[in-house]
Amino acid sequence: MKGKIILVAVTALLLAGAVLVERYGGLSSVQLLFVYLVPYLLVGYGTLKEAAEGIVKGDMFNEHFLMSLATIGALCIGFLPGAETEYPEAVFVMLFFQVGELFEGYAEGKSRESISHLMDIRPDVAHVERDGKLCDVSPDEVGIGETIVVRPGEKVPLDGKVMEGASALNTIALTGESLPRDVAAGDDIVSGCVNLTGLVRVRTTKTFGESTVSKIIRLVESADEKKSRSESFITRFARVYTPIVVCAALLLAFVPPFFAAGGFAASFSAWLHRALIFLVVSCPCALVISVPLTFFGGLGGASRKGILVKGSCYMDALAKVGTVVFDKTGTLTRGEFAVEAVHPEDFSETELLHLAAHVEHFSTHPIGEALRAAFPNEATDGCPVADVEEEAGYGIRARVAGREVCVGNSKMMDRIGVQWRGCHHVGTIIHVAVDGRYAGHIVINDRVKEDSAQAVAALKGLGVKRTVMLTGDREEVARDVAGKLGLDAYFAELLPADKVEHVERLLAARPEGRNLAFVGDGINDAPVLKRADVGIAMGGLGSDAAIEAADVVLMDDQPSKVALAIRIARRTIRIARENVWFAVGVKVGILGLAVVGLGTMWMAVFADVGVTVLAVLNAMRALRI
């Protein structure tokens, strides 16, 4: 980049010097040609070389060929009878072409930088404990189940579970969020984060090849391989368009002079001049460069917000989303059970939780974990627990401090002959009986994510006509969540195959030209993610299968990022269209002027390189979110 800037600056100085020599030097046309050839060859060597290589390879119809043909013609036109020399114009066209490529290189560098910041998450080394020693090895040499040590300031090299220590993690490279995430013993930890404060010992749960960081890097590296329909069209268009333009320029140069009143020789130079202007104007640089650059910028801008789009083709699809279908558990809700309400009978809330948590002391069921979490002193208060007996499908009974406590569903209460009471709360109702007497019940529910309601509202604000939730959960739970979030429809108690069937129906019912996006996180969501027009996976805690099947991955599990992804896609498409219409409009106008003899080479320069520079600058807006 620096070398090209110097080249452009030196050429500009030489061009200014050549103009002064032409004005005050009194040189002949041939002598002036050699003066102007110095800056022309200096700045145009690369373009001329690319054009020559294209001819040798049989791929001559490209922008380098058009630029070379037009500028060489401009250098030579002054030797025709009655024609004026255009040496400065020829050099300036080539100079401005290099300025355009300079802007393109800068813009592409900014776009790549915005995506490649994710490549910084690649860890260099892992400190693994082996034979009582700490060894520094490559992360791909660490197996599952080994213990690694991550020091403050280091990148987490592999996915795992924290065995010892506590720290705060910088997850901005993965999620786009600047707020650190705290981890302690027992918490999951993902590769690619930066350990900020404390030393932690981690038991690995995945190899490096299957770790979060490796999958993200693979997604980033392959993101530009899948072109959007707009981008592919521009590429195909340029291949057909360029030879047509060359043929049209040849016809414009040679056919009209045969019909001119003064004869072929008298008018040939004028028509050749128009043909050269036609060639310069017709160069499709603005389209070929700015449209892919716009999509690349959109991909980079999205990645900075923790949204990985697997290719620009999915930008097209995202921009047209009219229906969004959500999975419930882990997508709109946390997928973590928690105590929502405690309704005791002749006991205090604390006493009821105390008894239930002790009965569930040895349970690995999520409900047991929720009860223990609601009474964190259970493990240290010294209350004795004995005669624990789990009854599958009913609950658990145990003796707590000498009292027989039963914790379970209504069927357990019926079995032991205890009259239980219903609850107006929606969720899993856990009944408790003490010494054969009803003690109350505890409501446990999956917590709705903080931004789920905001996500649905934002989608409505973007004009998404229908929001739907599919879940395998019970009807009353699904109805409650859908009502809280303002969803248009929900379908409950579904198996994975049922979800695919419902998505098929929604696809058939969607309006013409609008797409359906499915948002999910679990293994059972993978078939639906594949079937939808756009599959969006929750990547932070989502399953590997869901991430592999999806077209878009949200790295921080926030459903509100769905609306942001759609907004970024629509803005990217809008900028690409602005570039296309602006470039085509200016070119058509100046082409018309060139054909009737009112166009100049300076107009041609603006229509080609000037438009390209403006389009590239406009494309850079896609980087800003």
XYZ file of C-alpha atoms in Angstrom:
625
model
C 0.000 0.000 0.000
C 2.770 2.433 0.936
C 4.691 1.631 -2.272
C 1.615 2.304 -4.400
C 1.059 5.672 -2.694
C 4.659 6.657 -3.484
C 4.208 5.473 -7.090
C 1.072 7.587 -7.532
C 2.734 10.652 -5.985
C 5.857 10.370 -8.161
C 3.757 9.865 -11.302
C 1.653 12.932 -10.489
C 4.819 15.031 -10.168
C 6.220 13.663 -13.448
C 2.892 14.307 -15.190
C 2.887 17.914 -13.957
C 6.453 18.298 -15.211
C 5.520 16.840 -18.625
C 2.623 19.318 -18.953
C 5.014 22.210 -18.241
C 7.479 20.862 -20.826
C 4.650 20.613 -23.390
C 3.570 24.184 -22.706
C 6.964 25.878 -22.613
C 9.456 23.420 -24.182
C 8.569 23.789 -27.877
C 8.992 20.057 -28.514
C 7.548 18.087 -31.429
C 4.738 15.532 -30.989
C 7.172 12.618 -31.164
C 9.475 14.202 -28.573
C 6.500 14.918 -26.294
C 5.387 11.287 -26.629
C 8.659 10.123 -25.110
C 8.330 12.714 -22.314
C 4.853 11.459 -21.398
C 5.840 7.803 -21.771
C 8.005 8.102 -18.625
C 5.085 8.708 -16.173
C 2.766 6.522 -18.302
C 4.989 3.437 -18.127
C 5.877 4.117 -14.483
C 2.263 4.082 -13.317
C 0.850 1.806 -16.004
C 3.427 -0.991 -16.061
C 1.387 -3.238 -13.774
C -1.832 -2.679 -15.735
C -0.105 -3.290 -19.089
C 1.486 -6.456 -17.690
C -1.889 -7.753 -16.416
C -3.443 -7.043 -19.825
C -0.633 -8.878 -21.649
C -0.858 -11.877 -19.320
C -4.626 -11.972 -19.856
C -4.143 -12.072 -23.641
C -1.598 -14.899 -23.320
C -3.948 -16.886 -21.064
C -6.949 -16.279 -23.328
C -8.701 -14.120 -20.722
C -8.138 -10.769 -22.358
C -11.493 -9.126 -21.733
C -10.903 -7.535 -18.348
C -10.574 -4.007 -16.969
C -6.767 -4.027 -17.452
C -7.212 -4.782 -21.154
C -9.796 -2.001 -21.542
C -7.572 0.523 -19.733
C -4.509 -0.451 -21.773
C -6.381 -0.337 -25.090
C -7.977 3.047 -24.353
C -4.797 4.744 -23.106
C -2.546 3.390 -25.867
C -5.143 4.627 -28.341
C -5.113 8.055 -26.676
C -1.308 8.179 -26.975
C -1.462 7.318 -30.676
C -4.522 9.294 -31.811
C -2.551 12.521 -32.250
C -0.700 11.023 -35.235
C -3.914 10.735 -37.277
C -4.745 13.534 -39.751
C -6.624 16.421 -38.120
C -6.462 14.906 -34.633
C -5.068 16.547 -31.492
C -2.672 14.838 -29.136
C -4.078 13.485 -25.862
C -0.906 12.542 -24.023
C -1.885 14.114 -20.644
C -5.296 12.466 -20.797
C -3.747 9.042 -21.452
C -1.377 9.323 -18.484
C -4.074 10.734 -16.243
C -6.489 7.892 -17.057
C -3.828 5.359 -16.058
C -2.893 7.402 -12.970
C -6.494 7.698 -11.827
C -6.982 3.982 -12.416
C -4.158 3.339 -9.939
C -5.741 5.791 -7.480
C -8.965 3.783 -7.770
C -7.077 0.548 -7.045
C -5.436 2.288 -4.093
C -8.850 3.070 -2.608
C -10.018 -0.457 -3.381
C -6.979 -1.921 -1.611
C -7.547 0.279 1.430
C -11.233 -0.612 1.623
C -10.578 -4.315 1.176
C -7.885 -4.141 3.838
C -10.336 -2.580 6.290
C -12.912 -5.258 5.446
C -10.408 -8.081 5.885
C -9.197 -6.530 9.110
C -12.746 -6.507 10.484
C -13.095 -10.217 9.749
C -9.533 -11.283 10.498
C -9.704 -9.874 14.035
C -11.381 -13.202 14.724
C -8.218 -14.957 13.591
C -6.472 -13.423 16.621
C -8.375 -15.879 18.794
C -6.160 -18.715 17.508
C -4.120 -19.894 20.558
C -0.389 -20.461 20.145
C 0.343 -22.785 23.060
C -1.325 -24.924 25.720
C 0.182 -25.542 29.190
C -0.745 -29.178 29.892
C -0.079 -31.135 33.092
C 1.722 -34.429 32.357
C 3.560 -36.647 34.837
C 3.408 -33.948 37.492
C 5.011 -31.361 35.213
C 3.653 -28.449 33.182
C 4.507 -28.891 29.484
C 4.097 -26.290 26.728
C 2.674 -28.005 23.649
C 0.710 -27.104 20.550
C -3.051 -27.068 21.293
C -3.692 -29.762 18.679
C -1.489 -32.168 20.700
C -3.792 -32.048 23.749
C -6.320 -34.856 24.127
C -9.755 -34.977 25.719
C -9.654 -35.293 29.515
C -6.216 -33.753 29.982
C -5.699 -30.866 32.413
C -4.423 -27.541 31.122
C -3.469 -24.380 32.975
C -4.512 -20.965 31.659
C -2.696 -17.992 33.153
C -3.924 -14.383 33.281
C -3.507 -12.638 29.936
C -3.444 -15.895 27.931
C -5.926 -17.216 25.360
C -7.945 -20.261 26.358
C -6.611 -22.920 23.938
C -9.317 -25.615 24.185
C -12.913 -26.074 25.313
C -13.312 -27.600 28.758
C -14.615 -27.359 32.308
C -12.939 -25.313 35.045
C -11.639 -27.680 37.718
C -9.944 -25.140 39.975
C -9.676 -21.363 40.203
C -11.848 -18.411 39.169
C -11.373 -15.650 36.653
C -13.023 -13.171 34.293
C -12.914 -13.825 30.549
C -12.710 -11.337 27.708
C -15.095 -12.763 25.090
C -15.234 -9.785 22.713
C -13.533 -11.651 19.839
C -16.211 -14.354 20.029
C -19.348 -12.461 20.971
C -18.703 -8.791 20.209
C -19.627 -8.011 23.840
C -17.156 -6.001 25.923
C -18.521 -7.097 29.326
C -16.236 -9.787 30.844
C -17.754 -13.159 31.746
C -16.956 -14.653 35.154
C -16.095 -18.357 35.484
C -15.402 -20.539 38.507
C -14.927 -24.223 39.313
C -17.587 -26.322 37.566
C -18.261 -23.775 34.786
C -17.736 -24.503 31.105
C -15.030 -22.498 29.337
C -14.619 -22.104 25.573
C -11.487 -21.638 23.526
C -10.731 -18.258 21.999
C -11.520 -16.224 25.129
C -8.775 -14.286 26.900
C -8.237 -15.042 30.598
C -8.114 -11.678 32.364
C -7.587 -12.067 36.095
C -6.997 -15.451 37.769
C -5.173 -18.686 37.026
C -7.538 -21.576 36.210
C -7.043 -25.313 35.761
C -9.247 -26.739 33.011
C -10.187 -30.326 32.134
C -10.504 -30.449 28.329
C -13.746 -31.741 26.796
C -12.848 -31.423 23.093
C -9.801 -31.768 20.899
C -8.441 -28.635 19.252
C -9.891 -29.624 15.873
C -13.389 -29.786 17.352
C -13.036 -26.799 19.667
C -15.008 -23.575 19.364
C -11.994 -21.586 18.177
C -11.210 -24.027 15.334
C -14.797 -24.034 14.108
C -14.969 -20.245 14.101
C -11.707 -19.976 12.178
C -13.001 -22.465 9.579
C -16.191 -20.427 9.227
C -14.236 -17.190 8.758
C -11.849 -18.703 6.212
C -14.704 -20.081 4.097
C -17.057 -17.093 4.444
C -16.041 -15.445 1.156
C -16.285 -18.684 -0.853
C -20.094 -18.556 -0.998
C -20.992 -15.613 -3.191
C -24.333 -13.867 -3.124
C -26.535 -13.944 -6.198
C -25.841 -10.230 -6.769
C -22.090 -10.798 -6.520
C -22.139 -13.831 -8.822
C -24.265 -11.934 -11.339
C -21.769 -9.039 -11.453
C -18.891 -11.469 -12.077
C -20.755 -13.242 -14.896
C -21.970 -9.913 -16.265
C -18.401 -8.567 -16.558
C -17.258 -11.613 -18.557
C -20.024 -11.145 -21.143
C -20.147 -7.356 -21.016
C -16.465 -6.626 -21.709
C -16.173 -8.322 -25.142
C -19.444 -6.691 -26.187
C -18.034 -3.290 -25.229
C -14.821 -3.888 -27.222
C -16.797 -4.929 -30.304
C -19.112 -1.925 -29.940
C -16.105 0.419 -29.688
C -14.581 -1.090 -32.845
C -17.867 -0.636 -34.711
C -18.126 2.953 -33.444
C -14.591 3.690 -34.680
C -14.773 2.097 -38.144
C -18.397 1.996 -39.359
C -19.609 5.661 -39.134
C -16.587 7.094 -41.081
C -17.676 5.120 -44.164
C -20.919 7.109 -44.205
C -19.429 10.509 -43.307
C -19.816 13.343 -45.823
C -16.111 14.145 -45.930
C -15.054 10.549 -46.437
C -13.443 7.903 -44.207
C -10.029 9.558 -43.765
C -11.449 12.931 -42.787
C -13.709 11.679 -40.009
C -11.898 8.547 -38.790
C -9.865 10.326 -36.084
C -13.017 11.947 -34.620
C -14.872 8.632 -34.452
C -11.804 6.843 -33.083
C -11.660 9.478 -30.338
C -15.303 8.766 -29.494
C -14.588 5.033 -29.467
C -11.688 5.496 -27.034
C -13.928 7.533 -24.709
C -16.547 4.792 -25.086
C -13.977 2.188 -23.995
C -12.881 4.090 -20.913
C -16.461 4.850 -19.832
C -17.572 1.267 -20.379
C -14.986 -0.288 -18.063
C -17.052 -2.130 -15.378
C -14.584 -1.492 -12.535
C -17.127 0.181 -10.274
C -19.462 -2.816 -10.465
C -16.851 -5.570 -10.380
C -15.022 -4.037 -7.414
C -17.647 -2.323 -5.274
C -20.360 -5.008 -5.108
C -18.154 -7.844 -3.734
C -16.431 -5.283 -1.498
C -19.810 -4.224 -0.077
C -20.689 -7.804 0.835
C -17.237 -8.358 2.288
C -17.678 -5.242 4.406
C -21.088 -6.463 5.578
C -19.599 -9.822 6.630
C -16.832 -8.018 8.525
C -19.210 -5.607 10.247
C -21.447 -8.495 11.334
C -18.494 -10.467 12.697
C -17.551 -7.527 14.913
C -20.969 -7.869 16.525
C -20.531 -11.585 17.172
C -22.598 -12.617 14.133
C -20.850 -15.082 11.807
C -22.489 -15.235 8.371
C -21.080 -18.207 6.451
C -21.125 -16.479 3.065
C -22.432 -13.416 1.253
C -25.171 -15.541 -0.354
C -26.795 -15.685 3.091
C -26.777 -11.876 3.212
C -29.212 -11.972 0.284
C -31.364 -14.542 2.071
C -31.297 -12.686 5.421
C -32.358 -9.422 3.821
C -35.572 -11.042 2.556
C -36.652 -12.732 5.806
C -40.395 -12.320 6.424
C -41.008 -15.183 8.873
C -38.852 -16.083 11.891
C -39.373 -19.417 13.662
C -37.784 -19.938 17.090
C -37.004 -23.035 19.077
C -37.872 -22.420 22.756
C -35.453 -24.130 25.114
C -31.961 -22.651 24.905
C -33.036 -20.111 22.284
C -35.783 -17.953 23.786
C -35.241 -19.435 27.238
C -32.007 -20.181 29.060
C -32.492 -23.949 29.152
C -31.733 -23.784 32.873
C -34.340 -24.660 35.509
C -34.701 -22.253 38.424
C -37.112 -21.849 41.331
C -39.757 -19.317 40.320
C -42.111 -19.420 43.314
C -42.431 -21.116 46.742
C -45.894 -21.719 48.252
C -45.580 -23.313 51.725
C -48.314 -24.722 53.992
C -47.565 -24.330 57.741
C -43.869 -23.918 56.894
C -41.764 -20.912 55.979
C -40.387 -20.615 52.433
C -36.871 -21.177 53.787
C -37.902 -24.347 55.635
C -39.655 -25.760 52.576
C -36.629 -25.108 50.348
C -34.330 -26.520 53.039
C -36.206 -29.836 53.154
C -36.559 -30.156 49.351
C -32.894 -29.321 48.697
C -31.709 -31.948 51.220
C -33.911 -34.651 49.709
C -32.432 -33.817 46.272
C -28.864 -33.800 47.652
C -27.700 -36.750 45.511
C -29.931 -36.116 42.457
C -28.370 -35.317 39.077
C -31.713 -34.284 37.578
C -31.964 -30.587 36.492
C -34.869 -30.114 38.900
C -32.697 -31.338 41.771
C -29.951 -28.940 40.712
C -32.465 -26.063 40.670
C -33.666 -26.879 44.184
C -30.111 -27.081 45.519
C -29.216 -23.802 43.824
C -32.200 -22.114 45.516
C -30.856 -23.222 48.939
C -27.060 -22.912 48.570
C -26.344 -23.681 52.270
C -27.706 -27.234 51.866
C -24.264 -28.820 51.537
C -22.729 -27.102 54.579
C -25.451 -26.807 57.227
C -24.766 -30.298 58.655
C -28.387 -31.464 58.490
C -28.352 -35.299 58.270
C -29.982 -37.062 55.286
C -30.689 -40.822 55.321
C -32.727 -43.554 53.632
C -32.822 -41.827 50.238
C -35.157 -43.644 47.851
C -35.879 -42.502 44.305
C -39.143 -43.629 42.702
C -38.896 -43.287 38.907
C -41.726 -41.218 37.476
C -42.820 -40.018 40.908
C -40.047 -38.353 42.906
C -37.681 -38.918 45.850
C -38.290 -39.712 49.509
C -35.677 -39.422 52.279
C -35.315 -38.933 56.016
C -34.096 -35.390 56.792
C -33.178 -34.679 60.433
C -35.407 -37.583 61.475
C -38.470 -36.512 59.450
C -39.733 -38.395 56.386
C -39.871 -36.001 53.458
C -41.358 -36.799 50.054
C -40.548 -34.510 47.081
C -42.200 -35.221 43.754
C -45.157 -34.776 41.418
C -48.875 -35.031 42.101
C -48.808 -38.803 41.417
C -46.427 -39.243 44.348
C -48.761 -37.268 46.600
C -51.681 -39.483 45.488
C -49.624 -42.618 46.139
C -48.846 -41.647 49.748
C -52.387 -40.395 50.314
C -51.636 -36.710 50.749
C -54.151 -34.097 49.569
C -52.182 -31.695 47.356
C -53.126 -28.255 46.001
C -52.858 -26.916 42.463
C -51.010 -23.742 41.463
C -51.877 -20.839 39.170
C -48.218 -20.549 38.109
C -47.148 -22.181 34.844
C -44.169 -24.487 35.173
C -43.073 -27.717 36.816
C -44.835 -28.041 40.173
C -42.836 -29.929 42.830
C -44.971 -30.989 45.787
C -43.505 -31.612 49.263
C -44.962 -33.753 52.064
C -43.484 -34.058 55.587
C -44.389 -37.020 57.795
C -47.489 -37.698 55.691
C -48.710 -34.093 55.824
C -48.791 -31.674 52.865
C -46.063 -29.046 53.317
C -46.533 -26.996 50.115
C -45.164 -26.825 46.594
C -42.336 -25.213 44.652
C -42.658 -23.893 41.088
C -39.664 -24.530 38.842
C -39.435 -23.083 35.391
C -37.050 -22.495 32.524
C -36.109 -18.809 32.638
C -36.879 -16.625 29.626
C -33.787 -14.793 28.336
C -33.643 -11.104 29.198
C -33.646 -9.954 25.568
C -36.146 -12.421 24.084
C -39.076 -9.983 24.236
C -36.819 -7.266 22.791
C -35.845 -9.663 19.975
C -39.468 -10.265 18.957
C -40.311 -6.543 19.151
C -37.256 -5.643 17.039
C -38.256 -8.164 14.366
C -41.748 -6.659 14.237
C -40.136 -3.245 13.854
C -38.189 -4.510 10.845
C -41.406 -5.604 9.145
C -41.122 -9.337 9.846
C -44.743 -10.416 9.408
C -44.776 -13.600 11.477
C -42.905 -14.870 14.528
C -43.513 -18.492 15.563
C -42.217 -20.757 18.348
C -41.803 -24.546 18.040
C -41.164 -26.592 21.171
C -41.336 -30.070 22.585
C -42.476 -28.610 25.918
C -46.011 -28.829 27.337
C -48.886 -26.802 25.897
C -49.380 -24.572 28.970
C -45.651 -23.756 29.190
C -45.466 -22.884 25.489
C -48.613 -20.740 25.754
C -47.163 -18.846 28.722
C -43.816 -18.111 26.989
C -45.498 -17.114 23.714
C -47.792 -14.730 25.578
C -44.944 -13.116 27.512
C -42.910 -12.517 24.353
C -45.694 -11.433 22.015
C -45.194 -14.212 19.462
C -47.771 -14.596 16.678
C -48.100 -18.371 17.024
C -46.680 -21.411 18.818
C -46.775 -25.193 18.444
C -46.093 -27.370 21.490
C -45.291 -30.993 22.393
C -43.395 -31.555 19.121
C -40.871 -34.253 18.253
C -37.907 -33.308 15.974
C -39.759 -34.732 12.951
C -42.814 -32.651 13.884
C -40.693 -29.488 13.817
C -39.583 -30.206 10.254
C -43.201 -30.835 9.252
C -44.347 -27.512 10.746
C -41.507 -25.628 9.055
C -42.518 -27.231 5.733
C -46.037 -25.859 6.206
C -44.752 -22.404 7.132
C -42.461 -22.416 4.079
C -45.407 -23.234 1.836
C -47.459 -20.422 3.396
C -44.816 -17.677 3.288
C -45.367 -14.759 0.874
C -43.689 -14.798 -2.525
C -40.171 -13.384 -2.391
C -39.908 -13.631 1.403
C -37.729 -16.098 3.292
C -38.163 -18.122 6.459
C -35.456 -18.128 9.130
C -35.278 -20.757 11.861
C -33.394 -20.004 15.095
C -32.297 -22.953 17.256
C -29.507 -24.370 19.353
C -29.972 -28.102 19.975
C -28.982 -31.295 18.175
C -32.642 -31.895 17.365
C -32.740 -28.492 15.617
C -30.133 -29.425 12.978
C -32.655 -30.873 10.436
C -34.854 -27.764 10.719
C -31.869 -25.415 10.416
C -30.958 -27.139 7.149
C -34.527 -27.047 5.820
C -35.171 -23.342 6.488
C -34.227 -20.672 3.945
C -31.849 -19.299 6.580
C -30.706 -21.384 9.555
C -29.516 -19.345 12.550
C -27.736 -21.184 15.373
C -27.019 -20.028 18.901
C -23.275 -20.607 18.904
C -22.175 -19.741 22.432
C -23.822 -22.689 24.163
C -25.409 -24.350 21.133
C -24.670 -27.870 19.969
C -21.973 -28.628 17.390
C -24.586 -30.148 15.070
C -26.663 -26.965 15.126
C -23.638 -24.767 14.390
C -22.538 -26.999 11.492
C -26.061 -27.048 9.978
C -26.689 -23.298 10.296
C -26.010 -20.531 7.778
C -25.573 -17.874 10.473
C -24.079 -18.340 13.964
C -24.798 -15.980 16.884
C -21.763 -16.259 19.127
C -23.317 -14.894 22.330
C -26.688 -16.711 22.359
C -28.670 -13.452 22.330
C -31.891 -13.785 20.274
C -31.920 -9.999 19.798
C -28.946 -10.475 17.443
C -31.353 -12.052 14.905
C -32.879 -8.629 14.216
C -29.411 -7.072 14.083
C -28.277 -9.685 11.537
C -31.292 -8.919 9.325
C -30.665 -5.180 9.651
C -26.999 -5.575 8.672
C -27.971 -7.745 5.677
C -30.583 -5.256 4.442
C -28.173 -2.359 4.781
C -25.478 -4.279 2.900
C -27.868 -5.081 0.034
C -29.047 -1.449 -0.071
C -25.480 -0.139 -0.361
C -24.696 -2.658 -3.136
C -27.781 -1.520 -5.078
C -26.850 2.137 -4.615
C -23.470 1.410 -6.181
C -24.981 -0.456 -9.130
C -27.542 2.242 -9.978
C -25.062 5.090 -9.499
C -22.401 3.453 -11.690
C -24.818 2.436 -14.431
C -26.556 5.841 -14.432
C -23.361 7.870 -14.807
C -21.917 5.533 -17.443
C -25.067 5.519 -19.580
C -25.216 9.331 -19.489
C -21.582 9.844 -20.557
C -21.765 7.029 -23.127
C -24.619 8.916 -24.768
C -22.548 12.102 -24.826
C -19.553 10.214 -26.270
C -21.589 8.747 -29.143
C -22.888 12.159 -30.239
C -19.439 13.753 -29.905
C -20.031 15.796 -26.724
C -18.026 13.552 -24.388
C -14.436 14.234 -23.376
C -11.674 12.012 -22.055
C -11.965 13.792 -18.685
C -15.623 12.818 -18.501
C -14.590 9.276 -19.336
C -12.053 9.321 -16.500
C -14.751 10.370 -14.042
C -17.247 7.826 -15.391
C -14.739 5.027 -14.900
C -12.280 5.654 -12.093
C -14.134 8.517 -10.401
C -17.297 6.437 -10.139
C -15.223 3.483 -8.912
C -13.654 5.549 -6.127
C -17.040 6.902 -5.025
C -18.576 3.421 -5.143
C -15.711 1.961 -3.081
C -16.062 4.735 -0.497
C -19.796 4.016 -0.352
C -19.091 0.283 0.003
C -16.952 1.007 3.069
C -20.107 2.172 4.858
C -21.065 -1.508 5.128
C -18.282 -1.903 7.705
C -19.985 0.498 10.097
C -22.859 -1.015 12.057
